Coordinates of C-alpha atoms and ligand atoms in Angstrom, one line a residue:
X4 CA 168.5 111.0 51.9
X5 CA 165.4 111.8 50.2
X6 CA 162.7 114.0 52.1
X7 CA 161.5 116.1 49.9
X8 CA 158.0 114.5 49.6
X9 CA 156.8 114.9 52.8
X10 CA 152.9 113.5 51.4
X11 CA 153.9 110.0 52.1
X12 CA 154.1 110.7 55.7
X13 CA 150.5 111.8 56.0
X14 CA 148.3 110.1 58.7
X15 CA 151.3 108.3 60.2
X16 CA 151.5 108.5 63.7
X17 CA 155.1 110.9 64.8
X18 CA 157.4 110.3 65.4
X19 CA 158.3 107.4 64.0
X20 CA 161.7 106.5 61.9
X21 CA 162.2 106.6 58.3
X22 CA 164.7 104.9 56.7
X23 CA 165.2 105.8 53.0
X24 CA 166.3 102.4 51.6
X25 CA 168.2 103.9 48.9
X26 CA 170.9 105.4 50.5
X27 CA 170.8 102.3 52.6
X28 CA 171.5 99.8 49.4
X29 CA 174.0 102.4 47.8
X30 CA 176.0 101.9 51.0
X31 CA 176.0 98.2 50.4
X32 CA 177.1 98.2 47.2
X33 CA 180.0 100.7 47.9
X34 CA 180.8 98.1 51.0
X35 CA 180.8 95.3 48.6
X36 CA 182.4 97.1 45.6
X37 CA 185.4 98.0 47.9
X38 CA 185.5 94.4 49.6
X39 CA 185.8 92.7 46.3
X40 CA 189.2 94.6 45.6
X41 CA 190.6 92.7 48.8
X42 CA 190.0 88.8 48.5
X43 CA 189.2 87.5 52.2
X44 CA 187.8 90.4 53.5
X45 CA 184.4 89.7 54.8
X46 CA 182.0 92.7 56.4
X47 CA 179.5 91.4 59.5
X48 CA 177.0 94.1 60.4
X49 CA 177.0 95.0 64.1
X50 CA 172.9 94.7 64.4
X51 CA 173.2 96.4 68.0
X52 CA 173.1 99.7 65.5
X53 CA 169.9 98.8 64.1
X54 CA 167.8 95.9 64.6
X55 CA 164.8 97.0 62.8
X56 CA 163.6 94.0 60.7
X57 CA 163.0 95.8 57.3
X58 CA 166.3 96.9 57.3
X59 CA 168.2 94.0 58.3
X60 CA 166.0 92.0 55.2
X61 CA 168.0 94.6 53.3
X62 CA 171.3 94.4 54.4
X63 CA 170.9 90.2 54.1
X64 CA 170.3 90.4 50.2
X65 CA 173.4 92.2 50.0
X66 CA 175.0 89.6 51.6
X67 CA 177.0 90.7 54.6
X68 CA 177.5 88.6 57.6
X69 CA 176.3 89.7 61.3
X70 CA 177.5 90.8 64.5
X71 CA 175.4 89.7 67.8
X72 CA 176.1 90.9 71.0
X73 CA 172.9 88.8 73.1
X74 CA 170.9 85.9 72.5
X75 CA 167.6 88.6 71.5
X76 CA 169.9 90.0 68.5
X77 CA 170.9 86.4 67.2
X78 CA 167.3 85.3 67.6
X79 CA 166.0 88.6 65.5
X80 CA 168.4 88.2 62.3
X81 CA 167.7 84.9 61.9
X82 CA 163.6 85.8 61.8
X83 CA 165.8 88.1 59.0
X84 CA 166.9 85.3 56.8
X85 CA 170.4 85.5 57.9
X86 CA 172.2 82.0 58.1
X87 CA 173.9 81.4 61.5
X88 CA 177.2 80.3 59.6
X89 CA 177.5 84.3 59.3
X90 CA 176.8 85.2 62.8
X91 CA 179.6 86.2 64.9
X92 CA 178.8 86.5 68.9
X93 CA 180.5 89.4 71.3
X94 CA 180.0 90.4 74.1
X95 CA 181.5 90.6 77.7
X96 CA 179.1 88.7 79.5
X97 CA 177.1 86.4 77.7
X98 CA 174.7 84.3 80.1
X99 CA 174.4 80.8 79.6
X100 CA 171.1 80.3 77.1
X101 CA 172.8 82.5 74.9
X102 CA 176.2 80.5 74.3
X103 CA 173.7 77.0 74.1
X104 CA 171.6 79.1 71.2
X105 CA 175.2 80.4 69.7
X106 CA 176.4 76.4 70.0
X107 CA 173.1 75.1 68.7
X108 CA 173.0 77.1 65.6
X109 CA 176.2 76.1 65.0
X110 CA 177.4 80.0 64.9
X111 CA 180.7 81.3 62.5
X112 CA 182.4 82.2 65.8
X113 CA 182.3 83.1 69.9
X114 CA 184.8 86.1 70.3
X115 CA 185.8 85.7 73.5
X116 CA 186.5 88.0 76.4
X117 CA 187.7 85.9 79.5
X118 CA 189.2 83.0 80.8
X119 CA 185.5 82.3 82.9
X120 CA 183.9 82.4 79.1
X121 CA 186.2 80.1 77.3
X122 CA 185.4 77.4 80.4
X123 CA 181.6 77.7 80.2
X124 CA 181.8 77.8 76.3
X125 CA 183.7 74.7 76.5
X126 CA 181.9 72.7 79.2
X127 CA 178.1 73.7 77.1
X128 CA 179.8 72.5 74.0
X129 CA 181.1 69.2 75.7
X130 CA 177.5 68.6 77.5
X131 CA 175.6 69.2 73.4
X132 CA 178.6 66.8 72.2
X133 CA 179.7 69.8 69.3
X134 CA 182.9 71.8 69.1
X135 CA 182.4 75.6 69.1
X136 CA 184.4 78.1 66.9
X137 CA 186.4 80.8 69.1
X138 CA 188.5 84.0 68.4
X139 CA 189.8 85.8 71.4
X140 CA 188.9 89.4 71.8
X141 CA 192.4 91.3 72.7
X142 CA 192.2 95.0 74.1
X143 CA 194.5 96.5 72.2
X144 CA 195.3 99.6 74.5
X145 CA 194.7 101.5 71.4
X146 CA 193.2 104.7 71.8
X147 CA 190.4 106.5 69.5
X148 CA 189.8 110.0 68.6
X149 CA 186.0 109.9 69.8
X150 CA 183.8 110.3 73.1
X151 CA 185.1 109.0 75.9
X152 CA 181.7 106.9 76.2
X153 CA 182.3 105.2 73.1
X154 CA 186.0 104.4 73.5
X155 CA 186.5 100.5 73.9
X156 CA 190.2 99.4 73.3
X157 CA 192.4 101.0 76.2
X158 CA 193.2 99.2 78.9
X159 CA 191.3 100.4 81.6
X160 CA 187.8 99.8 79.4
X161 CA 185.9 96.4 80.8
X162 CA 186.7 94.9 77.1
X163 CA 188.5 92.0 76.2
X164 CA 191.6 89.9 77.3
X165 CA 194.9 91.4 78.1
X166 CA 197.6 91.4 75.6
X167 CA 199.7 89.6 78.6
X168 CA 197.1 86.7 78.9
X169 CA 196.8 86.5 75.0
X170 CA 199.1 83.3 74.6
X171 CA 197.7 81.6 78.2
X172 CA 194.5 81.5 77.1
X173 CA 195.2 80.4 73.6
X174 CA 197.1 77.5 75.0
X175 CA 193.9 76.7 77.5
X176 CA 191.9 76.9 74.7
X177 CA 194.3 74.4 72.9
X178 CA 194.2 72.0 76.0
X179 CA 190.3 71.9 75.4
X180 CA 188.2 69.4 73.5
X181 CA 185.1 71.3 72.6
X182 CA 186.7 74.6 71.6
X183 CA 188.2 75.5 68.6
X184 CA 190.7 78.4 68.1
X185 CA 190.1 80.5 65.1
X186 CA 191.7 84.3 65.5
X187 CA 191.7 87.3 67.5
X188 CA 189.2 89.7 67.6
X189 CA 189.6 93.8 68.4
X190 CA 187.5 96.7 68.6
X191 CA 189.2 99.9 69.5
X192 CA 185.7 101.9 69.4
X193 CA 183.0 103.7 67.3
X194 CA 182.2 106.9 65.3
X195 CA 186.0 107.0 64.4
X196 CA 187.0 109.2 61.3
X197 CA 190.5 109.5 61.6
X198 CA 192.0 106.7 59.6
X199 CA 195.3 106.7 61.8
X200 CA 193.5 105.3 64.5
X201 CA 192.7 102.3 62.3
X202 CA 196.8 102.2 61.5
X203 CA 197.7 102.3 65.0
X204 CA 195.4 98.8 65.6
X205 CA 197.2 97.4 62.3
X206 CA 200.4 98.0 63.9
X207 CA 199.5 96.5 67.0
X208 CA 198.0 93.8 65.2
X209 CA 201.2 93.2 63.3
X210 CA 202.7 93.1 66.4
X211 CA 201.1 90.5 68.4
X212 CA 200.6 88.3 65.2
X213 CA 204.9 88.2 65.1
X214 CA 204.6 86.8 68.5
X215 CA 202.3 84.2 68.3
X216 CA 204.5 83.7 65.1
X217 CA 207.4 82.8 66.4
X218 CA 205.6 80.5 69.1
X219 CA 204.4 78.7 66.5
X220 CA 200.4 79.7 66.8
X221 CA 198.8 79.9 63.6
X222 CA 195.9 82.6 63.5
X223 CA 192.9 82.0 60.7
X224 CA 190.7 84.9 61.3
X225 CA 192.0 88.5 62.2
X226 CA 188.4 90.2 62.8
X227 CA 189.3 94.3 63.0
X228 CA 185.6 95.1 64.6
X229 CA 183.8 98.4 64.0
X230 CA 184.3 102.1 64.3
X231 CA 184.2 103.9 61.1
X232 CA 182.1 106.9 61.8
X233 CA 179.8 109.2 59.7
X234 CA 179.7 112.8 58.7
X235 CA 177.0 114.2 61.3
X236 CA 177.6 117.8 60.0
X237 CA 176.8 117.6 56.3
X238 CA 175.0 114.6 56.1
X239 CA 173.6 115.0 52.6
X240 CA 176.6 116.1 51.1
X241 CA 178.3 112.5 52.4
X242 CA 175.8 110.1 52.8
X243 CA 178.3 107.7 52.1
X244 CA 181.0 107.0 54.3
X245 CA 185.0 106.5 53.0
X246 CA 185.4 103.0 52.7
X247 CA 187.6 103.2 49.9
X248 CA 190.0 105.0 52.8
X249 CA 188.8 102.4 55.4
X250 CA 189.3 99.0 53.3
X251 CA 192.6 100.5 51.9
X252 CA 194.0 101.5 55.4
X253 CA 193.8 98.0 56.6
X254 CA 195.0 96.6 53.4
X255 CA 198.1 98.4 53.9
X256 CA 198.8 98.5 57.2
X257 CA 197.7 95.4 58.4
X258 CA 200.6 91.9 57.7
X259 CA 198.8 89.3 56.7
X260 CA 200.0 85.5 56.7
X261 CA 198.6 83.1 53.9
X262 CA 194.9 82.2 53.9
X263 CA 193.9 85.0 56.7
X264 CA 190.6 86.3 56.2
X265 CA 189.7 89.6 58.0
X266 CA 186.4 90.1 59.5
X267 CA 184.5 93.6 59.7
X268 CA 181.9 94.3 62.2
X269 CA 180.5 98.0 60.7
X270 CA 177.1 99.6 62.2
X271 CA 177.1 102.8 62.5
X272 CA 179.0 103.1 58.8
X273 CA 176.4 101.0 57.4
X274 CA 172.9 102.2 58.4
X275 CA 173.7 105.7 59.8
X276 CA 172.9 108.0 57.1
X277 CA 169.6 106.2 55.4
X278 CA 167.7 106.8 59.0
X279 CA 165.6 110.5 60.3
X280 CA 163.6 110.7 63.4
X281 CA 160.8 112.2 62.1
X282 CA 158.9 114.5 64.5
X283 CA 156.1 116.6 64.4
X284 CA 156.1 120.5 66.4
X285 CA 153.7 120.8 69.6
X286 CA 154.3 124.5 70.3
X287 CA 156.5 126.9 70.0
X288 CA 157.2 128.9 73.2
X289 CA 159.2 132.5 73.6
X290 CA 161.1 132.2 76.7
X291 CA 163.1 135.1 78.5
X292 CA 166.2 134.2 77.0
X293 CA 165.4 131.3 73.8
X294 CA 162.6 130.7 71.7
X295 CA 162.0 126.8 72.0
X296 CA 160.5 124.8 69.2
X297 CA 158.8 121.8 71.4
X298 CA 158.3 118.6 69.6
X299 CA 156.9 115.2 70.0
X300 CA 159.8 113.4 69.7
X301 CA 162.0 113.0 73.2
X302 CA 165.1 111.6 74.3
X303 CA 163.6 108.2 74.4
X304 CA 163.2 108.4 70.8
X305 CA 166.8 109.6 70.1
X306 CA 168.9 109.9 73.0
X307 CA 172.3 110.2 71.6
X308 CA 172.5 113.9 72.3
X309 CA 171.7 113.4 75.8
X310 CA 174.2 110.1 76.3
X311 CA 176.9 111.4 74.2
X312 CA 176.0 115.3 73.3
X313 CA 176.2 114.3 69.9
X314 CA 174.5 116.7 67.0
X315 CA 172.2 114.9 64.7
X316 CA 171.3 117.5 62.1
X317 CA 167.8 118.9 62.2
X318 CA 165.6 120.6 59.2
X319 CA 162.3 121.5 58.9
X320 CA 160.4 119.6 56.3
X321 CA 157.5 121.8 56.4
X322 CA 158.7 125.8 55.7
X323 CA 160.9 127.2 53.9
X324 CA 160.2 130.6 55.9
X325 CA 163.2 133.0 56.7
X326 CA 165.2 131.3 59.1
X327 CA 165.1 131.8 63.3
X328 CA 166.8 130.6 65.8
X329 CA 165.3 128.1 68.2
X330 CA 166.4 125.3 71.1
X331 CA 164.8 121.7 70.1
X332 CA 163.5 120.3 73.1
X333 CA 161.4 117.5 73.7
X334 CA 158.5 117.1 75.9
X335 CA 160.1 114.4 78.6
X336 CA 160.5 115.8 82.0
X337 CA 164.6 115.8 82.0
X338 CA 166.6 118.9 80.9
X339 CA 169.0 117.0 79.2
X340 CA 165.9 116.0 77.0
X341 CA 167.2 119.0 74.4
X342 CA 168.2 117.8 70.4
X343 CA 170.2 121.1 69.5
X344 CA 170.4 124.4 71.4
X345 CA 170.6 127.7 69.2
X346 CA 170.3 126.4 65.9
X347 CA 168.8 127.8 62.8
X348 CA 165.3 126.6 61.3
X349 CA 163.3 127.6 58.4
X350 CA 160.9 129.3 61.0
X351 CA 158.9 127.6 62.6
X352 CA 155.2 126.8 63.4
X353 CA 152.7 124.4 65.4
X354 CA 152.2 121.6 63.2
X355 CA 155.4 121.2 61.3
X356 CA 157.0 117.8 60.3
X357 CA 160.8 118.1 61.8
X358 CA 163.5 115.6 60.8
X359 CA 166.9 114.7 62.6
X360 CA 168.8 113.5 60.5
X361 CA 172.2 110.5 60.4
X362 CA 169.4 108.7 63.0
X363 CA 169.5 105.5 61.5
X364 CA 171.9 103.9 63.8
X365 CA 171.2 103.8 67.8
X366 CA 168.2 105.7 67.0
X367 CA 165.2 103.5 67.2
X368 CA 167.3 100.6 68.5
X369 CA 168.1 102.4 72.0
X370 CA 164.5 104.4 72.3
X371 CA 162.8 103.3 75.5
X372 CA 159.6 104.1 77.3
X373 CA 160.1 106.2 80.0
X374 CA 157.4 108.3 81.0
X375 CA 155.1 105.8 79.4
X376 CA 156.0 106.6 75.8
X377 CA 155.4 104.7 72.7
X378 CA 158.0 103.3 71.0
X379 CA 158.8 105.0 67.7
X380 CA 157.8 102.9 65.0
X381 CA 160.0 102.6 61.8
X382 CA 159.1 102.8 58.4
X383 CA 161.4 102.2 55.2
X384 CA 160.9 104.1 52.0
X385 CA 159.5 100.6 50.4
X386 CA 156.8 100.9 52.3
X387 CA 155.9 104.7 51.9
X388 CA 155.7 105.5 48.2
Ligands
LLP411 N1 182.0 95.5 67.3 C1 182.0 95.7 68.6 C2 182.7 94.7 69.5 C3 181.4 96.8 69.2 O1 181.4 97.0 70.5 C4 180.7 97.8 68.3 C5 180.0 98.9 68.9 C6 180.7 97.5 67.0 C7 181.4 96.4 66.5 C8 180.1 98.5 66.0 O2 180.6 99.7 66.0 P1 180.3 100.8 64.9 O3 180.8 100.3 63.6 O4 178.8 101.0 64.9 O5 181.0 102.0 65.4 N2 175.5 103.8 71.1 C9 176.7 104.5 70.7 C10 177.7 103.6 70.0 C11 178.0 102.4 70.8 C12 178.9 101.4 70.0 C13 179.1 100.1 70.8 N3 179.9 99.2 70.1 C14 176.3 105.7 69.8 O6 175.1 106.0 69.7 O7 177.2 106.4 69.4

């Protein structure tokens, strides 16, 4: 990502979010070169990454489809321009106005976590005289190599229908007039990098496909979800993640039957890399122990290293002064409201513009306003020449 001139940032207000929209359209065409080699593969963007409008105008002309998990998200990409026939619809509990908006813009598909679901799906559909597309959302018991928080697919997470109850509620579903059964749906969980995770859902894939197979159930849609992660460490050298490795893992792992088309449902992978939380340094203060460079940005800017201890990488934009050890801290009244502890900066001083870098997915999307804060505002590099 490009940061070098820091003049375009002038007389904004910090922090705020900037997302360089090159990196973020190189991404897209990597996603879409790599797609093409695999006929009926078909990439929906999970929005709960990044719902910034600018951004999702972006990923629409490159012509991906879209993951929703609530009414607000389906609502918000459609002020984006994307058409509902693109829009698939998670979620574990989805409250009735949100299935009638899902069944009134005629959505590509409901995946489906319960029995409860399929019933109140069916009986809105029946009442608005339409038939609504379902796939079934299976927990795998897959395990991923990544934080606990952020695993999804065993069998103790609240995700998705039992492999047991896979064929019961396919045959309810069959029994019912205003549903229609499309495929299964998975999602073993996020910021994933090791691709043998992705073959171990294949394989169970495989497996429950030859099932259904030989009780005669015919599956149109096989839809993979999410996961692949980014490189947090070296973020410039890799802006772009390995899809080539991604796309090519599931094409060889995963059996398909004729006229299958597998879905995607990519966030993090997508807009990670083209977002920084840039922040600007309040004071820096000598403890006993630390030297703390306090900035304006908090953890309800960016709290992923408070949720998850995760390590955005953070640069000064400002200095390129002999480098000093600091903590990052921010100025809310927590003490998990800390960006990095013991890392090196280009020494610092009041004033100077900071960036954290990989923050363009669950960055702005998850800020809040405790303690009365603003919400950072985001800006793309179209807008800031
Ligand atoms: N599909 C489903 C059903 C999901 O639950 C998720 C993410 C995705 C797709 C997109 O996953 P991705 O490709 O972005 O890994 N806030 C956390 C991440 C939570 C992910 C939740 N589900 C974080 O900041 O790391």
């Amino acid at each position: 990502m490009n940061l070098t001139n820091t003049n375009r940032f002038q007389g904004i207000r910090t922090p705020f979010y900037y997302y360089d929209t090159d990196v973020l359209r190189q991404t897209l065409n990597v996603i879409n070169e790599e797609t093409k080699k695999y006929p009926g593969y078909f990439v929906h963007y999970a929005v709960k990454a990044n719902a910034n409008i600018k951004v999702l105008k972006v990923i629409n002309e490159a012509g991906l489809g879209i993951d929703c998990v609530s009414g607000g998200e389906i609502e918000q990409v459609q002020k984006a321009g994307f058409p509902a026939n693109k829009i698939v619809f998670a979620g574990v509990g989805k409250s009735d106005w949100e299935i009638e908006l899902g069944i009134d813009n005629d959505i590509f598909c409901f995946n489906v976590e319960s029995i409860p679901e399929l019933e109140i799906i069916n009986e809105i559909a029946e009442q608005k005289g339409k038939i609504a597309n379902v796939c079934f959302r299976i927990n795998p018991n897959v395990g991923a190599h990544t934080h606990a928080n952020i695993t999804t697919g065993l069998a103790e997470n609240k995700f998705g229908i039992a492999m047991e109850d896979m064929e019961k509620i396919i045959d309810l579903a069959s029994q019912m007039k205003n549903v229609n059964f499309k495929g299964l749906h998975f999602h073993i969980g996020s910021q994933i990098l090791e691709m043998d995770d992705f073959v171990a859902l294949a394989n169970r894939i495989n497996e429950l496909q030859d099932k259904l197979e030989s009780n005669g159930i015919k599956v149109e849609i096989i839809n993979v979800g999410g996961g692949l992660g980014i490189d947090y460490v070296n973020p410039q050298e890799n802006p772009i993640p390995n899809f080539k490795d991604y796309f090519e893992t599931y094409n060889k792992n995963l059996k398909l039957r004729p006229g299958q088309t597998v879905h995607f449902e990519l966030g993090r992978a997508i807009v990670g890399q083209c977002g920084a939380l840039i922040t600007r340094v309040n004071f820096v203060k000598q403890g006993s122990v630390k030297q703390f460079a306090i900035v304006d940005a908090g953890m309800t800017d960016l709290i992923r290293p408070a949720l998850y201890d995760a390590h955005h990488k953070i640069i000064n934009l400002t200095s390129q002064a002999t480098e000093e050890v600091y903590d990052v801290v921010g100025p809310i009244c927590e003490s998990s409201d800390v960006f990095d502890k013991d890392i090196k900066l280009n020494q610092v001083k009041r004033g100077d513009l900071i960036a954290m870098l990989s923050a363009g997915a669950y960055g702005e999307i998850m800020a809040s306003s405790y303690n009365c804060r603003k919400l950072p505002v985001g800006y793309t590099s179209d807008e800031l020449k």
